[in-house]
XYZ file of C-alpha atoms in Angstrom:
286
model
C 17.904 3.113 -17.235
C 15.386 5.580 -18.390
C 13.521 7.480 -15.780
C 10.016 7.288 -15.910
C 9.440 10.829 -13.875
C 11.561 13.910 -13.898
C 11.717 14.323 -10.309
C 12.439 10.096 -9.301
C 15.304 9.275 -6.892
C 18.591 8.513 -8.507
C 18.593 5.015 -6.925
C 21.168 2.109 -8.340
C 22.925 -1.160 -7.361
C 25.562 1.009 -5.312
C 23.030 2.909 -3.004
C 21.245 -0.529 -2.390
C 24.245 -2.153 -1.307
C 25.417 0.643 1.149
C 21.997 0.834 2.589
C 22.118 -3.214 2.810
C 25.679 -3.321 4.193
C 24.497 -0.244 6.613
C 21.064 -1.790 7.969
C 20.907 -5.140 7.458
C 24.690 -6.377 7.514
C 23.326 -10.247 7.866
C 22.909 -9.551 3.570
C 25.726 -7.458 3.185
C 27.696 -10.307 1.122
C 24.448 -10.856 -1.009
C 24.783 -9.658 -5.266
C 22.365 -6.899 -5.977
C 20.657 -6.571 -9.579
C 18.106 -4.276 -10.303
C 14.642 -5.853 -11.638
C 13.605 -4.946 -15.101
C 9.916 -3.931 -13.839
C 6.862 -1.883 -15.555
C 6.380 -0.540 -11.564
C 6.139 3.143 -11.673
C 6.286 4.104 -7.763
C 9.067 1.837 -6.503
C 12.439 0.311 -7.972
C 12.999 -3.438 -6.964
C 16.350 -5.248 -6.661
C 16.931 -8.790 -6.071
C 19.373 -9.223 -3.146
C 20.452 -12.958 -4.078
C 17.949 -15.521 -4.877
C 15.907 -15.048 -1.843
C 15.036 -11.440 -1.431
C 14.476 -8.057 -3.176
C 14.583 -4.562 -1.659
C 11.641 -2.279 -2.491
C 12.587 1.405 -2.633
C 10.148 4.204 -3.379
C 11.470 6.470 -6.492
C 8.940 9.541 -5.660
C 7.782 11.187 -2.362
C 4.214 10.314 -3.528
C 5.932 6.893 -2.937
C 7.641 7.041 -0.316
C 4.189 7.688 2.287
C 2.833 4.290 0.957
C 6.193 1.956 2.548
C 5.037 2.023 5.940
C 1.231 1.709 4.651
C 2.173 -1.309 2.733
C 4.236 -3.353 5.558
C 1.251 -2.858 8.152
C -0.885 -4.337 5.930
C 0.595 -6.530 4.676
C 1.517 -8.789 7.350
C -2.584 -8.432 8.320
C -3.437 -9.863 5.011
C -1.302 -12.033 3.933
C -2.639 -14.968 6.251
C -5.931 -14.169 5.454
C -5.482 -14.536 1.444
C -5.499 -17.767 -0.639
C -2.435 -16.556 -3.059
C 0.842 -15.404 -1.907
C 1.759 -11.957 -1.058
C 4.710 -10.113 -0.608
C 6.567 -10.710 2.766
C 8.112 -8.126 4.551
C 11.399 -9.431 5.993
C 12.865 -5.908 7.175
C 12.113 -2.416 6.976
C 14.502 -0.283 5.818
C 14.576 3.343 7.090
C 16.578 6.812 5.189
C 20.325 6.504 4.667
C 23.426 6.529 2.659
C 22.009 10.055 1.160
C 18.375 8.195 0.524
C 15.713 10.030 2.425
C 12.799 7.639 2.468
C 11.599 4.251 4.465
C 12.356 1.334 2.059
C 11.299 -2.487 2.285
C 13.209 -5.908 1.964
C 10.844 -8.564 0.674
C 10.786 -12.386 -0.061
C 11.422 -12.826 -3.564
C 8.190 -13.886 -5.184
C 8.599 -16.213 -8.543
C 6.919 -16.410 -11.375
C 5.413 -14.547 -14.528
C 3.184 -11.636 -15.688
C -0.002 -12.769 -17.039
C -0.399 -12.842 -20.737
C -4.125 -12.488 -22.269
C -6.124 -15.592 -22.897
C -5.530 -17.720 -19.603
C -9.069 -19.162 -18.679
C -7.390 -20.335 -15.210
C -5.592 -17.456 -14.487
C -9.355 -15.485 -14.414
C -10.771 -17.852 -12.292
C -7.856 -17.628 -9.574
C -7.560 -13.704 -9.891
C -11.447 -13.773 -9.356
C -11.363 -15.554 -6.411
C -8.258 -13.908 -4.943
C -10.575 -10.152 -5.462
C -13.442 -11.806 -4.082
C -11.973 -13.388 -1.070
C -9.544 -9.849 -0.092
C -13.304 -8.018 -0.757
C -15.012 -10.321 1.946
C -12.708 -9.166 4.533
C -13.372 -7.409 7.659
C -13.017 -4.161 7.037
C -12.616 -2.883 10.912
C -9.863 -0.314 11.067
C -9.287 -0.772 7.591
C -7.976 2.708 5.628
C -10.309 4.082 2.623
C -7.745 4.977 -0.482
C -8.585 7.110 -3.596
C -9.035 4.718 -5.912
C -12.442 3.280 -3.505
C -13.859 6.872 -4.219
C -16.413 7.449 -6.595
C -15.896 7.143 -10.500
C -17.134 10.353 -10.896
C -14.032 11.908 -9.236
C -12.015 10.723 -11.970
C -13.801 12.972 -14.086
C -11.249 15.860 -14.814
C -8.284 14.411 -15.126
C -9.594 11.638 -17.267
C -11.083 14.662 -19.983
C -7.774 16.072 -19.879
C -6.094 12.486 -20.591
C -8.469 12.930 -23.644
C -7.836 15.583 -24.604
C -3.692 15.362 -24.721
C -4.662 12.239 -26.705
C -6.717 13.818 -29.593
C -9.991 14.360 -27.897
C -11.339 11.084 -30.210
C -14.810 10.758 -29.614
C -15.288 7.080 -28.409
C -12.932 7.551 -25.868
C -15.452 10.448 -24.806
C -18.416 8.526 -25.519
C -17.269 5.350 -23.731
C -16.214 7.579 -20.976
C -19.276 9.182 -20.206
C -21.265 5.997 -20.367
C -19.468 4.304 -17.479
C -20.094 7.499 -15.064
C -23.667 7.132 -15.687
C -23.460 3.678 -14.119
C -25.206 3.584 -10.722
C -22.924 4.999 -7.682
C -21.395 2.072 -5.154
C -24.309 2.304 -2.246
C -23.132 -0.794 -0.053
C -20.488 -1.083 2.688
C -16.698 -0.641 1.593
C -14.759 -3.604 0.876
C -11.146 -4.404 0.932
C -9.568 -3.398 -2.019
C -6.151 -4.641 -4.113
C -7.105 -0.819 -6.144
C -3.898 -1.615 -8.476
C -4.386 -5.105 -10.270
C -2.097 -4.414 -13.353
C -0.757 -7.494 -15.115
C 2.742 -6.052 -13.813
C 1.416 -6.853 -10.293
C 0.052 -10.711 -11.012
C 1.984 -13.677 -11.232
C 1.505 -16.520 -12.641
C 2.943 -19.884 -13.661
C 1.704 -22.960 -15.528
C -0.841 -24.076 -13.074
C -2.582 -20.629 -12.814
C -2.142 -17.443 -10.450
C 0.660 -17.680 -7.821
C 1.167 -14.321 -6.280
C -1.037 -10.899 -5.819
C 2.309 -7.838 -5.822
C 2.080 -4.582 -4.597
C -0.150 -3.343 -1.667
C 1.125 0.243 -1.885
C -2.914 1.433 -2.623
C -4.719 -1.315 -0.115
C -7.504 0.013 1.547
C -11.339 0.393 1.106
C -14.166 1.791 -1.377
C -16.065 0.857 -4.080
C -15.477 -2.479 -5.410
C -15.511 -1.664 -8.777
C -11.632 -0.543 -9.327
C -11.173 -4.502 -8.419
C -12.542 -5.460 -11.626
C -9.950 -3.918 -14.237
C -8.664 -7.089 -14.872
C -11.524 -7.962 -16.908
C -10.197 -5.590 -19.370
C -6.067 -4.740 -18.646
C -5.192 -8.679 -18.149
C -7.767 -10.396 -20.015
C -9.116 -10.808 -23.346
C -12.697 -11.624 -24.374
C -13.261 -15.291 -23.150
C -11.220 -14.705 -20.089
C -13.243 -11.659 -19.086
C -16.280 -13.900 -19.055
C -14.643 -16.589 -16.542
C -12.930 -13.494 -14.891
C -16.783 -11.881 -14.022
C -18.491 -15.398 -13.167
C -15.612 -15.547 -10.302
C -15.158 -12.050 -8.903
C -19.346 -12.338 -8.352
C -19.846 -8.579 -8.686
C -23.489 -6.613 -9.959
C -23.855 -5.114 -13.370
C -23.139 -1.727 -12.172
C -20.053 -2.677 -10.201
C -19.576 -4.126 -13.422
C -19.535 -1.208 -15.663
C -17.739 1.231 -13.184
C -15.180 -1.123 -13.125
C -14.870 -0.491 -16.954
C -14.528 3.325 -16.265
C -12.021 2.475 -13.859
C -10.028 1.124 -16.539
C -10.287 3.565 -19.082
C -9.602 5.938 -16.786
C -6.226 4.475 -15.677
C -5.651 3.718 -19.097
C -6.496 7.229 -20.489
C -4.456 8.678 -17.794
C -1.065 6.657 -17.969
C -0.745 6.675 -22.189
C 0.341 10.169 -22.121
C 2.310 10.364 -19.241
C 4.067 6.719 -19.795
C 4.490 6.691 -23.769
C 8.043 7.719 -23.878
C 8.885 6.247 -20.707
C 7.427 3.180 -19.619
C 6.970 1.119 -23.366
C 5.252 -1.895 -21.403
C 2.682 0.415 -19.550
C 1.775 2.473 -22.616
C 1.328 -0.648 -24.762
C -0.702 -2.404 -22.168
C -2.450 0.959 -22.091
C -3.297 1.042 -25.569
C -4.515 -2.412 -25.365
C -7.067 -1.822 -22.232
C -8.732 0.933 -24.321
C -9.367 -0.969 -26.936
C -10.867 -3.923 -24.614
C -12.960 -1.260 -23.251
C -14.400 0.537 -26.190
C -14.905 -3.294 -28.021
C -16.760 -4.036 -25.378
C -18.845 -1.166 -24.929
């Protein structure tokens, strides 16, 4: 498998199953397949039909596990989708050096654009986690303001041509009015990589490596990295947020977008396509 960054752990089906067999011999007899996954921070392998360990591939990584199982297990009852489950936590070993997760294996599929029912549940799932009570609750980067994502969204320009909508569009979502309410609870990752879905609409909200609290607007990329035109309509009417929210949540998205085509092109096809395809939603509807 091609690595996505030049300094990732070399992690495969052998090192999973000594770690298993090590930790957790209960599994130790279970097959182990790697997932074919657009997930840039952790590698995921099913450990029969039932589970799947999570291990980080970067150091950057690696100090969200033990972030992600505390909060998860605080969540999960408290959302009206399925989340992952944290079943065991796995700990450095077998030459890995990082804390590592076993999960319950989630089903279902990515999202595709155009699912009117799909919006409506992802809606509600954003505006239930962001009515949360926030008491204790960590702030993460991605609840900071837009305006921090200033720099190294000019420089994703730039290595991309410097074209002058992307500019334009750019600089019209920072002027949008800064977040001035209470932090929320924030998802601060919903990729279509990280919602499934099945025939009767969403089914599970993945990885809570970035949970935490800020600005509600990085809650609302959806609109524009999962959904297409009609969608992002019945998307907005359920997630309930202001017009400004609104429109930093747009910057939020072309600044992830921006930011992951040139580092993901040659490495992670499905993330620089969906890439691609954000920007344009974003500068159409500009």
């Amino acid at each position: 498998m091609k690595r996505m960054h030049a300094d990732e752990a070399e992690i495969d089906d052998a090192l999973v199953r000594r770690l298993v067999a090590a930790q957790f011999p209960r599994w130790a007899g279970l097959p182990v397949s790697r997932v074919a996954s657009s997930g840039t921070e952790n590698a995921m392998f099913r450990l029969g039909d039932e589970l799947v360990a999570r291990l980080p591939r970067l150091e950057r990584g690696a100090a969200e596990i033990g972030h992600e199982q505390r909060w998860l297990r605080w969540l999960a009852p408290r959302l009206p989708v399925a989340v992952p489950e944290v079943l065991a936590e796995g700990r450095p070993g077998e030459g890995f050096e990082w804390d590592w997760s076993v999960l319950r294996w989630l089903p279902g599929a990515n999202p595709d654009f155009g699912d009117a029912q799909v919006a409506r549940d992802l809606g509600a799932f954003v505006k239930a986690l962001r009515g949360l009570d926030i008491s204790g609750a960590p702030e993460v980067s991605r609840g900071r303001p837009l305006r921090t994502r200033d720099a190294p969204t000019r420089d994703a320009i730039a290595q991309l041509g410097g074209d002058p909508a992307y500019v334009a569009a750019w600089e019209k979502t920072l002027a949008a009015p800064e977040w001035t309410g209470e932090p929320v609870w924030l998802h601060a990752d919903l990729s279509p990589g990280n919602v499934l879905v099945d025939e009767n609409g969403l089914t599970a909200v993945l990885d809570f490596a970035g949970v935490g609290t800020g600005d509600p607007a990085v809650d609302v990329i959806p609109a524009w990295n999962t959904f297409a035109a009609a969608e992002r309509a019945v998307f907005r009417d359920a997630v309930d947020v202001d017009d400004a929210t609104w429109e930093r949540g747009r910057g939020w998205a072309l600044s992830i977008a921006l930011i992951q085509l040139p580092y993901y092109r040659e490495t992670n096809p499905v993330l620089a396509t969906n890439s691609r395809r954000t920007i344009e939603a974003v500068l159409s509807d500009g």
